[in-house]
mmCIF file of C-alpha atoms in Angstrom:
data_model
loop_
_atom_site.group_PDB
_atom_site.id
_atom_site.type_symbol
_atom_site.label_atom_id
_atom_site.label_comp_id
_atom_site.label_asym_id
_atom_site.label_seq_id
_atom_site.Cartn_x
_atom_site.Cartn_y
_atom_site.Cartn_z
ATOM 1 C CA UNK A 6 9.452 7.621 0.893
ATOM 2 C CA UNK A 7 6.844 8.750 3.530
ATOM 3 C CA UNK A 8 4.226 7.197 1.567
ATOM 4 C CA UNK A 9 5.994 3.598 2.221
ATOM 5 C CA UNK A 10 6.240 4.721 6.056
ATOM 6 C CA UNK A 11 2.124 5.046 5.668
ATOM 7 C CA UNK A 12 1.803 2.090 3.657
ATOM 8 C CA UNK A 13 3.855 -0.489 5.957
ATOM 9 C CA UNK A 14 1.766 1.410 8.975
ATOM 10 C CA UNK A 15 -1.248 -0.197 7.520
ATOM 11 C CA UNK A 16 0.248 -3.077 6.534
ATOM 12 C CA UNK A 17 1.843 -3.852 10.164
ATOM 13 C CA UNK A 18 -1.677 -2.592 11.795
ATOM 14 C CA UNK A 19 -3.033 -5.206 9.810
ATOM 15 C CA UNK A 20 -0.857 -8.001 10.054
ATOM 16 C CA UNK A 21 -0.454 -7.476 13.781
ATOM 17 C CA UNK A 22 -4.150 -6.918 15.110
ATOM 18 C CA UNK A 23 -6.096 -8.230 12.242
ATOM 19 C CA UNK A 24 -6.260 -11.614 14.587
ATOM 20 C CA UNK A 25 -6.944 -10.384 17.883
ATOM 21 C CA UNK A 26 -10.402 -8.461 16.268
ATOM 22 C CA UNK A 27 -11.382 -11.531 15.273
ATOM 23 C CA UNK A 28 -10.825 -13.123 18.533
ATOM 24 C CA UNK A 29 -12.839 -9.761 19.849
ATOM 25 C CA UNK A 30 -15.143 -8.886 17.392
ATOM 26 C CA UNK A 31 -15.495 -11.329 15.148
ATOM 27 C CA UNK A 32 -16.797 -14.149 16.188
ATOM 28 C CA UNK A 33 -13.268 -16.494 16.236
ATOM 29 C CA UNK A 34 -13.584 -19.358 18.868
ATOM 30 C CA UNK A 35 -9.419 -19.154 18.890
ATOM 31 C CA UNK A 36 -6.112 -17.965 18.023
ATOM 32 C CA UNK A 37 -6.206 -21.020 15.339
ATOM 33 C CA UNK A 38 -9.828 -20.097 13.753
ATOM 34 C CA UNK A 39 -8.694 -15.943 13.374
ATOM 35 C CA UNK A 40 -5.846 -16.561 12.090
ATOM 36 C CA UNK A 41 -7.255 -19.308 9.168
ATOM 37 C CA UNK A 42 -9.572 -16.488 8.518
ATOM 38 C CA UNK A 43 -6.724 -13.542 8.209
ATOM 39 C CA UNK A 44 -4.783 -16.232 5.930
ATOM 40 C CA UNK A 45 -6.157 -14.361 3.027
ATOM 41 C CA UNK A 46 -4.393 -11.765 3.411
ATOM 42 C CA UNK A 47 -1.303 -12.923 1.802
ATOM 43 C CA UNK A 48 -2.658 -15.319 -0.913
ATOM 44 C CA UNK A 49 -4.403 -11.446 -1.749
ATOM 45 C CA UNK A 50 -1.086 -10.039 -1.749
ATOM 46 C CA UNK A 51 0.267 -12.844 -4.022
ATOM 47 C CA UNK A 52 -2.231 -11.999 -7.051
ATOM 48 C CA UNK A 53 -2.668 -8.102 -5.759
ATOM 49 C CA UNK A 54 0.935 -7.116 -6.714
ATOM 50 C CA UNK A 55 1.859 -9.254 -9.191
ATOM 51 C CA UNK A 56 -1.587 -7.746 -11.138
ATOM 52 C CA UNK A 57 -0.406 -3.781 -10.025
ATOM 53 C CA UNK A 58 2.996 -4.654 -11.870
ATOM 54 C CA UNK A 59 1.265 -5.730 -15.108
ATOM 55 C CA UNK A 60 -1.725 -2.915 -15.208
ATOM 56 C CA UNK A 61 0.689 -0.080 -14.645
ATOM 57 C CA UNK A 62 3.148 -1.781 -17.466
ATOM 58 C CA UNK A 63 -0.394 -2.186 -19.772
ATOM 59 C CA UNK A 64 -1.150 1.736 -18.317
ATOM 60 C CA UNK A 65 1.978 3.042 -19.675
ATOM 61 C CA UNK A 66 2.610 0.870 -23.081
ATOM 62 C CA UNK A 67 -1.240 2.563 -23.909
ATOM 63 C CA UNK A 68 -0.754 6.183 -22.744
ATOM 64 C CA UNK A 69 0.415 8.320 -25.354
ATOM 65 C CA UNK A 70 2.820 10.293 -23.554
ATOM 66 C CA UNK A 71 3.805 11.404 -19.552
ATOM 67 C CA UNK A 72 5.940 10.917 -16.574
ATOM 68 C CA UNK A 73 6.172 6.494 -16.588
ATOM 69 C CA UNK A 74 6.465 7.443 -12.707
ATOM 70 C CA UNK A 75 3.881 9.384 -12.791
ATOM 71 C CA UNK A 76 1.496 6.045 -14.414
ATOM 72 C CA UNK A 77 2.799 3.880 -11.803
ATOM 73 C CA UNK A 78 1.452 6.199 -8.982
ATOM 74 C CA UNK A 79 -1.961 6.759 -10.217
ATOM 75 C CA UNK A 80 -1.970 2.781 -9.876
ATOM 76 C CA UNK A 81 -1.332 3.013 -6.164
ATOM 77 C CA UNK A 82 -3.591 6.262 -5.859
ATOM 78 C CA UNK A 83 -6.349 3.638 -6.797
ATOM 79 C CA UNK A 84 -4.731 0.532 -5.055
ATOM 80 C CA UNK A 85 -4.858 2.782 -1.729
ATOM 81 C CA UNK A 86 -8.214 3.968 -2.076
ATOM 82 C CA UNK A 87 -8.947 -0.071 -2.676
ATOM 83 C CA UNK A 88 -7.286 -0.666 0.867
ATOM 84 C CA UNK A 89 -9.572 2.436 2.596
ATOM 85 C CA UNK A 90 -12.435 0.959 1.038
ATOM 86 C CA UNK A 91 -12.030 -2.869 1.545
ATOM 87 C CA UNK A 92 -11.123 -1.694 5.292
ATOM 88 C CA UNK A 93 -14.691 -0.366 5.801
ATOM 89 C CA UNK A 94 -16.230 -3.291 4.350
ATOM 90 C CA UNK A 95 -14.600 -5.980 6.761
ATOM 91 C CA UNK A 96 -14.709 -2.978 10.070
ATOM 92 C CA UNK A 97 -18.601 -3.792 8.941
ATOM 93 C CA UNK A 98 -19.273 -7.438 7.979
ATOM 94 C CA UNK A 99 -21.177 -8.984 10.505
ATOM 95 C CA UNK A 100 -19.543 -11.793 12.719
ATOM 96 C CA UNK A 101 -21.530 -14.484 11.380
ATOM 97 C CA UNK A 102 -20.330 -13.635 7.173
ATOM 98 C CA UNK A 103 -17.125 -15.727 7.603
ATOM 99 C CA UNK A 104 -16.392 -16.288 3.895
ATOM 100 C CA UNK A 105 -17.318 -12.405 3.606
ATOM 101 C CA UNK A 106 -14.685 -11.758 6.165
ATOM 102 C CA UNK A 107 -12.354 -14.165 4.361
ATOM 103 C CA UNK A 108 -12.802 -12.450 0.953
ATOM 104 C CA UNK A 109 -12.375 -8.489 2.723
ATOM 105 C CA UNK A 110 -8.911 -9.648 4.351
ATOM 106 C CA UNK A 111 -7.831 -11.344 1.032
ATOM 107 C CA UNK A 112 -8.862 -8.337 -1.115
ATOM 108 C CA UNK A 113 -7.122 -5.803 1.345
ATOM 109 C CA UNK A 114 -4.198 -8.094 0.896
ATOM 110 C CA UNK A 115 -4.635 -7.534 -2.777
ATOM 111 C CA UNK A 116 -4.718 -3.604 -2.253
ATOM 112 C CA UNK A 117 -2.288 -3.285 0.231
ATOM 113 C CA UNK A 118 0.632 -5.125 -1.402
ATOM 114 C CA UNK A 119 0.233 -3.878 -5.130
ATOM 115 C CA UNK A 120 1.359 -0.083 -3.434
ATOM 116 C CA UNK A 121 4.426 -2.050 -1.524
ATOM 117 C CA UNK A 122 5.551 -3.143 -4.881
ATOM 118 C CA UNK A 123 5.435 -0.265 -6.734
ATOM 119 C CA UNK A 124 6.696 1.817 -4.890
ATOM 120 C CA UNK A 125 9.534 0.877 -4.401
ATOM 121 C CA UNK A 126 10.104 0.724 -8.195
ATOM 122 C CA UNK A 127 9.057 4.012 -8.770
ATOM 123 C CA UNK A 128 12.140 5.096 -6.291
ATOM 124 C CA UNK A 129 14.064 2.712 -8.523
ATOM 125 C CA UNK A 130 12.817 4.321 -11.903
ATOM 126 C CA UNK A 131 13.161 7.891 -10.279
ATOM 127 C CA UNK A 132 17.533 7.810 -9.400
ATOM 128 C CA UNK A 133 20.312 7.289 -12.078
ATOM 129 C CA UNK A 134 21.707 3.051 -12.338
ATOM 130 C CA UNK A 135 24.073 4.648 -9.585
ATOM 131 C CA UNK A 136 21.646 5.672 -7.172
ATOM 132 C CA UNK A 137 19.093 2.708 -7.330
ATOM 133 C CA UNK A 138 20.798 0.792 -4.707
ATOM 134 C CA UNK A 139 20.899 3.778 -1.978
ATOM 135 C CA UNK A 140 17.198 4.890 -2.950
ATOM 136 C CA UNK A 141 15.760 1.425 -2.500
ATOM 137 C CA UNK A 142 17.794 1.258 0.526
ATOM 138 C CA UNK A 143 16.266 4.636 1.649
ATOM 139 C CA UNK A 144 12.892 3.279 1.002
ATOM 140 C CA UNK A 145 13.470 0.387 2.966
ATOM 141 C CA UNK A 146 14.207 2.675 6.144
ATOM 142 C CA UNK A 147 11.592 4.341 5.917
ATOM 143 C CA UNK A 148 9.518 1.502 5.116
ATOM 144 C CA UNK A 149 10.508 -0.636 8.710
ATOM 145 C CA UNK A 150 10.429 2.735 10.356
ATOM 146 C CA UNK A 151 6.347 2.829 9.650
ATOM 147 C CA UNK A 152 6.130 -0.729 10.590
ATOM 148 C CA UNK A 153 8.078 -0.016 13.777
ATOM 149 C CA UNK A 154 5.526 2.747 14.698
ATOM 150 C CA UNK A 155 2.449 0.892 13.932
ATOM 151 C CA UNK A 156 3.186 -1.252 17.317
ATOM 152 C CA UNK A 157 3.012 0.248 20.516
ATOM 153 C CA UNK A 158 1.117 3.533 18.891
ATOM 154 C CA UNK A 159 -1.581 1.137 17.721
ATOM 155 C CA UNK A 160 -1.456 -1.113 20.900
ATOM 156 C CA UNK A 161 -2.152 2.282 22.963
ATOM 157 C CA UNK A 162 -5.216 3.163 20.257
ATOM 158 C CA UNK A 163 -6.689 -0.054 20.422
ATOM 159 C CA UNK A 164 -6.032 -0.458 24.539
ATOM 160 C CA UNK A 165 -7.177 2.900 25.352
ATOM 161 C CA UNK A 166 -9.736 3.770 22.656
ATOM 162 C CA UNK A 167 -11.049 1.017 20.987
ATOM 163 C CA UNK A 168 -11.448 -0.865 17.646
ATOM 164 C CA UNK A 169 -12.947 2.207 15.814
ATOM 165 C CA UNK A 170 -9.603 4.068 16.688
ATOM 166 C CA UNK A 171 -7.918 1.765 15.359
ATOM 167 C CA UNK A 172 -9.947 1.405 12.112
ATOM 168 C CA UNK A 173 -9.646 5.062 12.139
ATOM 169 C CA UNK A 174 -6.405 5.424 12.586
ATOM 170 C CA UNK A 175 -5.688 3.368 9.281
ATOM 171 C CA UNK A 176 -7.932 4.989 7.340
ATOM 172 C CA UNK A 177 -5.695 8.188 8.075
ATOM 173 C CA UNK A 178 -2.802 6.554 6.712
ATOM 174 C CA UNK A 179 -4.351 5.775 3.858
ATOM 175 C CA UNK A 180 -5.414 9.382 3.326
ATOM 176 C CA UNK A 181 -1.814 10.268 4.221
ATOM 177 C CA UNK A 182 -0.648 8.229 1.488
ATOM 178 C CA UNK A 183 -3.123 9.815 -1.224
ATOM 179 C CA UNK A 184 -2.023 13.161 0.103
ATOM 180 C CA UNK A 185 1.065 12.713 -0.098
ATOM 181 C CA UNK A 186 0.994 10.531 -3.794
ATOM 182 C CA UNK A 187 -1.325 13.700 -5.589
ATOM 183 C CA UNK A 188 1.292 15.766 -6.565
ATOM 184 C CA UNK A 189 3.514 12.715 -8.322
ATOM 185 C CA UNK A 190 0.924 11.776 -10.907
ATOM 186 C CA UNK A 191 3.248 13.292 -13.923
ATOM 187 C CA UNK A 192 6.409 12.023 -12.608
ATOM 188 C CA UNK A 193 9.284 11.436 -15.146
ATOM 189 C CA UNK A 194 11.494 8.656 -15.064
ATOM 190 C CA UNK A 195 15.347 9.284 -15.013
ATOM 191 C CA UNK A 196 15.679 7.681 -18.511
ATOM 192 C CA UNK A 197 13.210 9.993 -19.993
ATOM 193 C CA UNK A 198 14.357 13.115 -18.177
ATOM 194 C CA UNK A 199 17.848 12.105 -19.933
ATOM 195 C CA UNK A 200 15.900 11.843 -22.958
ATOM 196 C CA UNK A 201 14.366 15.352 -22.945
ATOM 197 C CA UNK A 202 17.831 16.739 -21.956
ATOM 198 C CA UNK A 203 19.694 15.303 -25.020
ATOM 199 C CA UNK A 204 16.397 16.403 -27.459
ATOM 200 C CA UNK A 205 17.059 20.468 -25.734
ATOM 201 C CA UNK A 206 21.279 20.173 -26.238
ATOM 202 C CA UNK A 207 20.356 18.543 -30.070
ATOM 203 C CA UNK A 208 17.888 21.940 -30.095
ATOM 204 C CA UNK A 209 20.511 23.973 -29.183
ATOM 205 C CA UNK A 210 23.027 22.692 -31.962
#
């Protein structure tokens, strides 16, 4: 759950400011030009988590054995360090690399969204059929309640410290998230913790 609250801080810090550096620091002549150049980000979440849905499914049909939770994560482990890294290559594309800017925002859509997704299915995969609706409602919480801190926090960063704070300060949300996603790489579904249950009472008889 409080890697969601990281990942929607980056993905509100994003959606919210991504324009306004443009008009800044990148060259935009308006409001209109920025945000035609920040429209990738969405056509990169289309493809980016509708791909992380199919590579951790291909990831876990071609393992031969571990937590299916566990497979998932290690696919946002790599999505997230594909958000840190895309975010340093458009913090330093110069101003006159438009389509370079373009492709940066669409591929840190593509990053960013893939961890949205799957998350919230590994909190689905993790709780019993009658828990799935309160977990993914947990996960939603926390979710908004990282999107509601990444405004007037990163307003105050960017107002009072500048566009490398604020490049910064995503960057530590993203290591936040891979800090806090290490220790889940083994994770076991509910369905196969069931299954190893029923395999140690058959044991037992």
């Amino acid at each position: 759950a409080l890697t969601y609250f990281f990942v929607y801080v980056i993905r509100q810090g994003v959606t919210s400011w991504f324009v306004f550096y443009m008009l800044q620091e990148k060259g935009a002549l308006d409001a209109g030009v920025a945000a035609q150049r920040v429209s990738g980000l969405e056509l990169g979440g289309l493809v980016g988590s509708l791909l992380a849905g199919r590579l951790s499914d291909m990831y876990i049909a071609r393992s031969d054995g571990g937590g299916i939770v566990g497979k998932r994560v290690q696919v946002v482990i790599a999505y997230t360090i594909g958000v840190a890294c895309m975010l340093l290559a458009f913090r330093g594309v110069p101003a006159q690399w438009v389509s370079a800017q373009w492709l940066c925002i669409f591929m840190i859509g593509f990053f960013l969204y893939g961890p949205q997704m799957l998350i919230g299915l590994c909190g689905a995969e993790l709780v019993g059929p009658a828990s799935v609706g309160a977990s993914e409602g947990f996960l939603g919480w926390i979710a908004y309640l990282g999107a509601a801190n990444a405004g007037v926090p990163l307003s105050i960063i960017v107002r009072d410290y500048g566009w490398n704070a604020y490049f910064t300060t995503l960057l530590c949300a993203c290591a936040g998230a891979l800090l806090l996603l290490a220790p889940m790489t083994n994770l076991k579904s509910y369905v196969q913790r069931k299954e190893l249950e029923n395999k140690k009472k058959m044991k037992m008889k």
